[in-house]
Structure formats: structure tokens, C-alpha cells
Amino acid sequence: MKNYFIKTRLILVLFLFTTISLMGQSSSIFKKFDSYQTLTQIWELQPDSTSETFLITAHKPTYILPFRFSSHRREVNFEVVPPVDVATEEEIELNNVEATMQFSFKTKLAQRIFGNGALWLGYTQKSYWQVYNAEFSRPFRETNYEPEIIFNYPVQFNFLKTKMLGFGFNHQSNGREGHKFTRSWNRFIMQAGFEDKQWSLLVRTWIATEISENPDIEDYMGRADATFNYRLNKHLFTLKGQHSLRLGDDNQGSIEVDWAFPIYGNLKGYAQFFHGYGDAMIDYNQIHTIAGIGIVFAGTL
């Protein structure tokens, strides 16, 4: 157990070092906010909030969860050479507890398109680290990569306080080779954003292409999703859901609840609960119930 805590401290030190380095290069992504960012601030929907192009800004939350527990063992295909005393025909049993890290950023490529429209380039990377699995040298079992290009246009509709309409192209994959391990899909996404005072809602639906490697991925990772944020003083509560939009045997999806809370100064805690399919691409068709705790970095919410 002592070794586990030592390794956890190393994770935090490395992540903080990377963060400080990024702050020196691009302070815009980590600048201090009086409260959590609104949808209008994130996507610069007001004329007075428009910044210059090619500045790095926050996209999705950047966080580290040193402890993330899954109710099901990750008995998935895993590329690793086992020790000589482990039978090679047996599937490697991964630990229930692991560390998860995500960083995400975006930059504006062009603005004032058709009036007030803007074109964005975003990138998100999420890694799953079996840091407590000393038997197999603490490997990264999976990393998911998600570049995307997004066009957003600000609107002002009274219906549900509509603030934004947009569309984009999204690629998501785990960067691995071979039919046994590779996971990927491309999506043409349409989205709408709603906001009023303390809450915001982002609803997306998509058409998936190039899914021959995993033809049933839409039945598990969905054909639409929604993200609801509620700001309460210094706390941010997030509810995310995705669904296959099908009934019967294909009636599947996931739900995630996140809670960001103050610890000290700009340091914020982050708690996460997930149930359903699609937590990681490698085992998108396996159901998991997951709970994690860690920290989220200021300026990325």
C-alpha cells in the first residue's frame, strides 16, 4: 500500500509540472475566473467576450483522478508480455482501481463568419493508467484521442433560452492497431446550447461514419448525448447522458455525474460517478459502474 501512495504522489507531481509549463506558454487556458465559466464564456458568444484567434483556451475539463474504482474487473484484451510464471493462454486480469487523466483544449481558427460565427479546433486526450498493477509494471491500459473541428453560431431564442447552434466533425480512436485492439469512429455532429443564469445545457446528435472496425459502437456509445451544468456558489454539478436512441436489445447508453468543489484557492476537488457503456473505447461494449475522486484544474470548467 505504501508503494501505491508513493506512485500517486509521483503522478500528481508530474501532472502539476506539466500544468505549470503550459501556464507559462498559454496563460489563457488557466486564467483565474471568479466562478465557473458559462456556456457564453466558453464559446465567446457575446461580442464583448470575443478573443483573438489561435489562443489556447479550455475545452473540456482537465483533471486527474488518482483513484477510480470499477465494479467490474477489466477483463479485456490487453497487449502486454506477461511474466514467465503467468500462463500466456489466460487473459490478463487488470485491477479494479486505476488512475485516469484527461486534458483538453481548443483554439479559434476563424471568427466573424456569416456575421458572428466562429470556427474552432479542439483536442481531448484521456488516459487510463493501471498505476496500482505492480504485477504487470503499472501499464497504461488505454488512451483515447479526440480531435474535432466545430462551427458555432450565437443565437438569441426565448425557447429554452437557446444561445448557440453549431455543427462539427469529430474523430475518436484509441490509436492501436489490429482488429483485436483498434477502436475508432468518425462523427458529423449537430449541437444546440441553452443557458440561463446558473444552468446550461448542451444537446448533440450525430451521424457516425467509418465504423467497420466496430460496427455496433453506436448501440453502446450512443447516437446523441446531453450535458447539463448547474452552478451553485463555488460548486459545479454536471449531469451527462448518452443513448443509442433505440429500443429493445439496443436500448443502451450511459449516465455520468460530476461534482467540482473548492478545496483551497484555485485548487478544486473533482468527484465522478459513471454507469453504463463507453467509458473507454477498448471496452465500449462492456457495462461498468465507476466512481472516482481527484482534482480538476481551475479555468477548465
XYZ file of C-alpha atoms in Angstrom:
301
model
C 0.000 0.000 0.000
C 2.875 2.363 0.774
C 4.166 1.967 -2.786
C 0.730 2.885 -4.105
C 0.751 6.229 -2.290
C 4.313 6.933 -3.456
C 3.262 6.315 -7.048
C 0.201 8.536 -6.613
C 2.392 11.402 -5.386
C 4.580 10.962 -8.455
C 1.506 11.235 -10.696
C 0.454 14.478 -9.042
C 3.963 15.966 -9.267
C 4.274 15.134 -12.976
C 0.817 16.470 -13.774
C 1.402 19.699 -11.835
C 4.770 20.179 -13.575
C 3.084 19.833 -16.969
C 0.363 22.265 -15.917
C 2.842 24.897 -14.741
C 4.752 24.561 -18.023
C 1.565 25.122 -20.013
C 0.703 28.128 -17.869
C 3.956 29.777 -18.850
C 3.243 29.249 -22.551
C -0.509 29.878 -22.648
C -1.947 31.602 -19.646
C -5.345 31.902 -21.345
C -6.231 28.273 -20.606
C -5.512 28.554 -16.891
C -6.511 32.144 -16.160
C -8.430 32.706 -12.969
C -12.200 33.064 -13.110
C -14.410 34.472 -10.373
C -16.691 31.471 -10.843
C -17.121 28.569 -13.231
C -17.326 29.515 -16.877
C -20.701 29.849 -18.536
C -21.536 28.458 -21.955
C -21.388 32.018 -23.268
C -17.871 32.480 -21.888
C -16.570 29.108 -23.077
C -17.648 29.692 -26.666
C -17.366 33.518 -26.629
C -20.939 34.056 -27.734
C -21.106 37.724 -26.743
C -19.363 40.333 -28.931
C -17.566 41.815 -25.892
C -16.180 38.365 -24.949
C -14.575 37.647 -28.311
C -10.827 36.999 -28.109
C -8.183 36.719 -30.783
C -7.679 33.661 -32.949
C -5.096 30.931 -32.258
C -5.119 31.306 -28.481
C -5.261 28.120 -26.408
C -8.389 28.055 -24.244
C -10.193 25.453 -22.156
C -12.443 22.923 -23.871
C -13.498 20.016 -21.649
C -12.371 19.656 -18.008
C -8.689 18.939 -17.400
C -8.385 16.669 -14.383
C -6.595 13.801 -12.704
C -8.367 11.096 -10.719
C -5.681 9.115 -8.840
C -8.314 6.699 -7.538
C -11.034 5.417 -9.876
C -12.814 2.205 -8.935
C -14.779 -0.023 -11.322
C -17.315 -2.597 -10.179
C -16.177 -4.985 -12.920
C -12.665 -6.204 -13.493
C -11.269 -5.011 -16.800
C -11.004 -8.433 -18.384
C -10.321 -7.065 -21.860
C -7.756 -7.876 -24.493
C -4.564 -6.200 -23.398
C -1.266 -6.015 -25.281
C 1.401 -6.968 -22.777
C 4.022 -9.674 -22.478
C 3.205 -11.496 -19.229
C 5.877 -12.719 -16.826
C 7.209 -16.212 -17.410
C 5.268 -17.563 -14.427
C 1.919 -16.463 -15.880
C 0.143 -18.788 -18.288
C 0.017 -17.000 -21.653
C -3.308 -18.568 -22.609
C -5.020 -16.888 -19.668
C -6.469 -13.425 -20.096
C -4.639 -10.826 -18.055
C -6.726 -9.598 -15.144
C -6.487 -5.837 -14.753
C -7.018 -4.066 -11.434
C -10.362 -2.597 -10.454
C -8.638 0.570 -9.220
C -6.655 2.758 -11.578
C -5.801 6.401 -12.265
C -7.474 8.408 -15.026
C -6.192 11.643 -16.542
C -7.790 13.965 -19.074
C -6.551 17.148 -20.684
C -8.444 19.166 -23.252
C -8.020 22.445 -25.100
C -9.333 24.340 -28.086
C -8.326 27.283 -30.269
C -10.314 29.571 -32.500
C -9.294 29.272 -36.153
C -11.535 31.986 -37.593
C -14.240 34.380 -36.404
C -16.940 36.717 -37.716
C -18.060 34.037 -40.189
C -21.509 34.905 -41.606
C -21.657 37.637 -39.001
C -20.808 36.271 -35.550
C -19.943 32.636 -36.316
C -16.638 31.091 -35.224
C -14.628 28.044 -36.280
C -12.827 26.105 -33.532
C -10.279 23.299 -33.397
C -10.443 21.131 -30.258
C -8.454 18.244 -28.833
C -9.122 15.950 -25.872
C -6.988 13.070 -24.598
C -7.964 10.681 -21.829
C -5.632 8.037 -20.390
C -6.294 5.071 -18.109
C -3.300 4.096 -16.001
C -3.066 0.803 -14.119
C -0.745 2.504 -11.670
C -1.514 0.040 -8.849
C -0.884 -3.030 -11.025
C 2.697 -3.794 -9.981
C 2.471 -7.341 -11.372
C 2.446 -6.017 -14.945
C 4.738 -2.979 -14.480
C 1.910 -0.439 -13.976
C 0.976 -0.047 -17.680
C -1.265 2.477 -19.391
C -4.032 0.128 -20.475
C -5.781 2.604 -22.784
C -5.559 6.146 -24.192
C -8.369 7.744 -26.199
C -7.693 10.591 -28.648
C -10.384 13.014 -29.792
C -9.587 15.827 -32.260
C -12.520 17.799 -33.625
C -13.439 20.868 -35.616
C -16.525 22.858 -34.595
C -18.506 25.738 -36.069
C -20.706 27.643 -33.602
C -23.120 30.478 -34.219
C -24.611 32.583 -31.383
C -28.391 32.990 -31.372
C -30.986 34.516 -29.040
C -34.193 32.459 -28.901
C -36.595 32.579 -25.969
C -37.385 28.879 -26.416
C -35.450 27.167 -23.625
C -33.063 30.140 -23.635
C -31.289 28.964 -26.798
C -27.874 30.628 -27.057
C -25.959 28.654 -29.681
C -26.325 26.415 -32.716
C -23.485 24.548 -34.328
C -22.085 21.561 -36.155
C -18.751 19.821 -36.439
C -16.634 16.832 -37.335
C -15.258 14.611 -34.570
C -12.758 11.726 -34.681
C -12.278 9.436 -31.697
C -9.941 6.456 -31.502
C -7.551 4.617 -29.220
C -4.591 4.736 -31.602
C -3.998 0.986 -31.599
C -3.511 -1.450 -34.457
C -5.034 -4.811 -35.265
C -8.679 -5.830 -35.339
C -8.453 -7.200 -31.809
C -7.428 -3.898 -30.227
C -8.320 -0.988 -32.503
C -11.380 1.190 -31.805
C -12.389 4.255 -33.795
C -15.268 6.205 -35.283
C -15.916 9.499 -37.033
C -18.978 11.635 -36.408
C -20.702 14.560 -38.069
C -22.231 16.328 -35.070
C -25.067 18.848 -34.768
C -25.485 20.685 -31.470
C -27.528 23.295 -29.652
C -26.679 25.171 -26.469
C -29.099 26.564 -23.885
C -28.333 28.743 -20.877
C -29.967 30.858 -18.204
C -28.310 32.279 -15.100
C -26.987 29.278 -13.123
C -27.513 26.461 -15.613
C -26.521 25.439 -19.128
C -27.445 22.553 -21.408
C -25.629 21.239 -24.474
C -27.508 18.736 -26.671
C -25.808 16.890 -29.508
C -26.768 14.285 -32.086
C -24.648 12.793 -34.828
C -24.210 10.603 -37.857
C -21.369 8.110 -37.490
C -19.139 7.007 -40.361
C -16.219 4.625 -40.852
C -17.233 2.225 -38.097
C -16.389 -1.031 -39.884
C -13.867 -1.935 -37.157
C -16.603 -1.706 -34.517
C -19.945 -1.717 -36.354
C -22.074 -1.825 -33.181
C -20.400 1.147 -31.465
C -23.468 3.399 -31.890
C -25.601 0.893 -29.995
C -23.334 1.325 -26.953
C -21.729 4.789 -27.175
C -24.888 6.333 -28.492
C -26.326 8.450 -31.273
C -26.930 11.512 -29.104
C -25.885 12.984 -25.773
C -26.713 15.846 -23.430
C -24.645 17.681 -20.812
C -26.349 19.720 -18.084
C -24.338 22.036 -15.806
C -25.628 23.718 -12.659
C -23.540 26.284 -10.805
C -24.214 26.683 -7.081
C -21.921 29.177 -5.352
C -18.446 27.615 -5.596
C -19.709 24.213 -6.698
C -20.408 22.887 -10.175
C -22.655 19.874 -10.756
C -22.654 18.169 -14.146
C -25.024 15.509 -15.441
C -24.123 13.781 -18.710
C -26.159 11.195 -20.569
C -25.818 9.423 -23.889
C -28.164 6.967 -25.562
C -28.408 4.706 -28.581
C -31.875 6.093 -29.495
C -33.022 2.534 -29.987
C -35.412 0.213 -28.152
C -35.252 -3.485 -27.338
C -31.865 -5.142 -27.132
C -30.146 -1.992 -28.414
C -31.651 0.262 -25.726
C -28.307 1.181 -24.145
C -26.303 4.199 -23.046
C -24.629 5.733 -20.028
C -25.002 8.342 -17.321
C -22.268 10.334 -15.593
C -22.454 12.697 -12.619
C -19.549 15.050 -11.846
C -19.067 17.389 -8.891
C -16.388 20.080 -8.765
C -15.893 21.633 -5.332
C -13.424 24.078 -3.746
C -10.507 22.853 -1.648
C -8.118 25.795 -1.296
C -7.618 28.808 -3.537
C -7.684 27.664 -7.150
C -7.403 24.009 -6.136
C -10.682 22.219 -6.816
C -11.713 18.683 -5.991
C -13.457 16.505 -8.546
C -15.746 13.554 -7.890
C -17.111 11.383 -10.691
C -19.710 8.627 -10.954
C -20.336 6.692 -14.164
C -22.688 3.863 -15.067
C -23.204 2.317 -18.477
C -21.275 1.708 -21.677
C -18.486 3.582 -23.407
C -16.311 4.768 -20.540
C -13.225 3.743 -22.564
C -13.198 2.785 -26.223
C -11.371 -0.535 -25.739
C -14.279 -1.966 -23.726
C -17.115 0.223 -25.041
C -19.497 -2.756 -25.163
C -18.961 -3.754 -21.516
C -21.082 -2.213 -18.787
C -19.308 -0.594 -15.847
C -20.202 1.217 -12.656
C -17.336 3.549 -11.775
C -16.563 6.053 -9.009
C -13.502 8.292 -8.860
C -12.043 11.155 -6.846
C -9.298 13.631 -7.677
C -8.657 17.246 -8.678
C -9.703 19.460 -11.580
C -7.703 22.440 -12.730
C -9.020 25.975 -12.417
C -10.078 27.630 -15.660
C -11.112 24.383 -17.364
C -14.710 24.284 -16.098
